[in-house]
Amino acid sequence: MSVKYKLVLRKDLSKDAGEDDKKYYASVNNSGTFSFDNLCESVASISTASRGDVLVVMDGVLTVMKSALLRGEVVQFGELGNFQINFGSQGVSTTEEFKTSLIRKPRIVYRPSTLLKESLKKVSVERIGKETSSSEVNKPSDRPGIL
């Protein structure tokens, strides 16, 4: 299977580009959403666990992950990868000038495992549809559940 993409006309972000210059860029066209329920059912179908068992375990994993992340720990999730909280801040000249209000909004950073990164070597791509402008990319899709 290939990952489908379309060409989208966007502002040219290269260094020497003029203010109104535009270029076509590839944009991944996701084919849908694989829901949490589908995930639980799929894991159950390839294991001895029931869908409910998988749901209970995943709920427990999320609860434990949230606690570990809030303690500032990197959560190692085996062959899935690592999760951690990260943030940046505005810079100041001296430590006395620094205030916590300079810290930007925290975010959760995910770093995939080597196993998952290796799967990217198998990605093939396929162009679909016609070219669109960047304003059309965020319009709702005609397909249910796809925005």
Short mmCIF file of C-alpha atoms in Angstrom, two decimals:
data_model
loop_
_atom_site.label_atom_id
_atom_site.label_comp_id
_atom_site.label_asym_id
_atom_site.label_seq_id
_atom_site.Cartn_x
_atom_site.Cartn_y
_atom_site.Cartn_z
CA MET A 1 0.00 0.00 0.00
CA SER A 2 1.13 3.49 -0.69
CA VAL A 3 0.74 6.76 1.16
CA LYS A 4 -1.28 9.12 -1.01
CA TYR A 5 -0.43 12.77 -1.46
CA LYS A 6 -1.72 15.78 -3.33
CA LEU A 7 0.01 18.93 -4.48
CA VAL A 8 -0.88 22.12 -2.63
CA LEU A 9 -0.03 25.67 -3.68
CA ARG A 10 1.50 27.50 -0.71
CA LYS A 11 3.68 30.49 0.04
CA ASP A 12 7.28 29.94 -1.07
CA LEU A 13 9.34 29.63 2.11
CA SER A 14 12.78 29.63 0.49
CA LYS A 15 15.24 32.35 1.53
CA ASP A 16 15.21 34.34 -1.70
CA ALA A 17 11.45 34.13 -2.30
CA GLY A 18 9.40 37.24 -2.89
CA GLU A 19 6.52 38.09 -0.59
CA ASP A 20 3.86 36.84 -3.02
CA ASP A 21 5.81 33.90 -4.48
CA LYS A 22 4.15 30.50 -4.30
CA LYS A 23 5.24 26.92 -4.94
CA TYR A 24 3.55 23.53 -5.04
CA TYR A 25 4.33 21.22 -2.12
CA ALA A 26 3.34 17.61 -1.45
CA SER A 27 0.74 17.16 1.30
CA VAL A 28 -0.15 13.76 2.77
CA ASN A 29 -3.76 12.82 2.19
CA ASN A 30 -4.81 10.66 5.13
CA SER A 31 -7.23 7.94 4.13
CA GLY A 32 -9.29 7.99 7.32
CA THR A 33 -9.12 7.48 11.04
CA PHE A 34 -8.32 4.24 12.84
CA SER A 35 -10.39 4.68 16.01
CA PHE A 36 -9.43 3.63 19.51
CA ASP A 37 -12.24 1.06 19.41
CA ASN A 38 -10.84 -0.37 16.16
CA LEU A 39 -7.41 -0.49 17.77
CA CYS A 40 -8.73 -2.44 20.77
CA GLU A 41 -10.69 -4.83 18.55
CA SER A 42 -7.71 -5.40 16.26
CA VAL A 43 -5.34 -6.11 19.15
CA ALA A 44 -7.92 -8.48 20.64
CA SER A 45 -8.24 -10.33 17.33
CA ILE A 46 -4.51 -11.15 17.25
CA SER A 47 -4.17 -12.04 20.93
CA THR A 48 -5.89 -14.02 23.66
CA ALA A 49 -7.17 -10.80 25.25
CA SER A 50 -10.73 -9.67 24.76
CA ARG A 51 -11.59 -6.19 23.49
CA GLY A 52 -12.53 -5.25 27.06
CA ASP A 53 -9.19 -6.54 28.38
CA VAL A 54 -7.31 -4.43 25.85
CA LEU A 55 -9.43 -1.38 26.72
CA VAL A 56 -8.75 -1.80 30.46
CA VAL A 57 -5.00 -2.19 29.88
CA MET A 58 -4.83 0.83 27.55
CA ASP A 59 -6.76 2.93 30.07
CA GLY A 60 -4.31 1.88 32.78
CA VAL A 61 -1.33 2.67 30.54
CA LEU A 62 -2.65 6.18 29.89
CA THR A 63 -3.21 6.81 33.60
CA VAL A 64 0.32 5.68 34.48
CA MET A 65 1.83 7.63 31.55
CA LYS A 66 0.12 10.87 32.61
CA SER A 67 1.51 10.53 36.14
CA ALA A 68 5.04 9.76 34.95
CA LEU A 69 5.02 12.64 32.45
CA LEU A 70 3.84 15.07 35.12
CA ARG A 71 6.75 13.94 37.32
CA GLY A 72 9.08 14.97 34.48
CA GLU A 73 10.04 11.42 33.50
CA VAL A 74 10.64 10.13 29.98
CA VAL A 75 8.16 7.30 29.43
CA GLN A 76 9.74 4.45 27.49
CA PHE A 77 7.04 2.56 25.62
CA GLY A 78 9.07 -0.33 24.25
CA GLU A 79 9.03 -0.68 20.49
CA LEU A 80 6.51 2.16 20.23
CA GLY A 81 9.05 4.78 21.33
CA ASN A 82 9.43 7.41 24.05
CA PHE A 83 7.20 10.21 25.32
CA GLN A 84 8.23 13.23 27.37
CA ILE A 85 7.07 16.72 28.28
CA ASN A 86 9.06 19.54 26.75
CA PHE A 87 8.82 23.32 26.53
CA GLY A 88 10.91 26.29 25.52
CA SER A 89 11.12 29.85 26.70
CA GLN A 90 12.11 33.33 25.67
CA GLY A 91 15.73 34.13 26.43
CA VAL A 92 17.03 36.67 28.94
CA SER A 93 20.49 38.13 29.57
CA THR A 94 20.72 37.23 33.26
CA THR A 95 19.13 34.59 35.51
CA GLU A 96 17.64 37.37 37.66
CA GLU A 97 15.57 38.57 34.69
CA PHE A 98 13.95 35.19 34.12
CA LYS A 99 10.28 34.74 35.04
CA THR A 100 8.16 31.63 34.58
CA SER A 101 5.84 33.69 32.38
CA LEU A 102 8.57 33.48 29.71
CA ILE A 103 8.05 29.72 29.41
CA ARG A 104 6.04 28.65 26.36
CA LYS A 105 3.18 26.19 26.53
CA PRO A 106 4.35 22.66 27.43
CA ARG A 107 3.84 19.90 24.88
CA ILE A 108 4.25 16.16 24.76
CA VAL A 109 7.09 15.06 22.50
CA TYR A 110 7.00 11.60 20.92
CA ARG A 111 10.15 9.96 19.57
CA PRO A 112 9.46 6.77 17.62
CA SER A 113 11.57 3.66 18.19
CA THR A 114 14.15 2.40 15.71
CA LEU A 115 11.69 -0.35 14.73
CA LEU A 116 9.03 2.18 13.74
CA LYS A 117 11.57 4.41 11.98
CA GLU A 118 12.68 1.38 9.95
CA SER A 119 9.11 0.99 8.65
CA LEU A 120 9.48 4.36 6.90
CA LYS A 121 11.94 2.71 4.50
CA LYS A 122 9.00 0.71 3.12
CA VAL A 123 6.80 3.74 2.39
CA SER A 124 5.79 4.22 -1.22
CA VAL A 125 3.91 7.29 -2.41
CA GLU A 126 1.11 7.84 -4.90
CA ARG A 127 -0.15 11.18 -6.19
CA ILE A 128 -3.91 11.71 -6.18
CA GLY A 129 -6.29 14.39 -7.36
CA LYS A 130 -5.63 17.82 -8.71
CA GLU A 131 -3.51 20.59 -7.29
CA THR A 132 -5.14 22.72 -4.58
CA SER A 133 -4.33 25.97 -2.84
CA SER A 134 -3.36 25.93 0.84
CA SER A 135 -6.72 27.48 1.78
CA GLU A 136 -8.51 24.42 0.35
CA VAL A 137 -6.43 21.92 2.38
CA ASN A 138 -8.28 22.63 5.64
CA LYS A 139 -11.77 22.44 4.17
CA PRO A 140 -13.98 19.57 5.39
CA SER A 141 -13.95 16.47 3.23
CA ASP A 142 -17.00 14.90 1.61
CA ARG A 143 -16.12 11.65 3.38
CA PRO A 144 -17.76 11.12 6.78
CA GLY A 145 -15.35 11.40 9.71
CA ILE A 146 -12.66 13.12 7.63
CA LEU A 147 -12.09 16.83 8.08
#
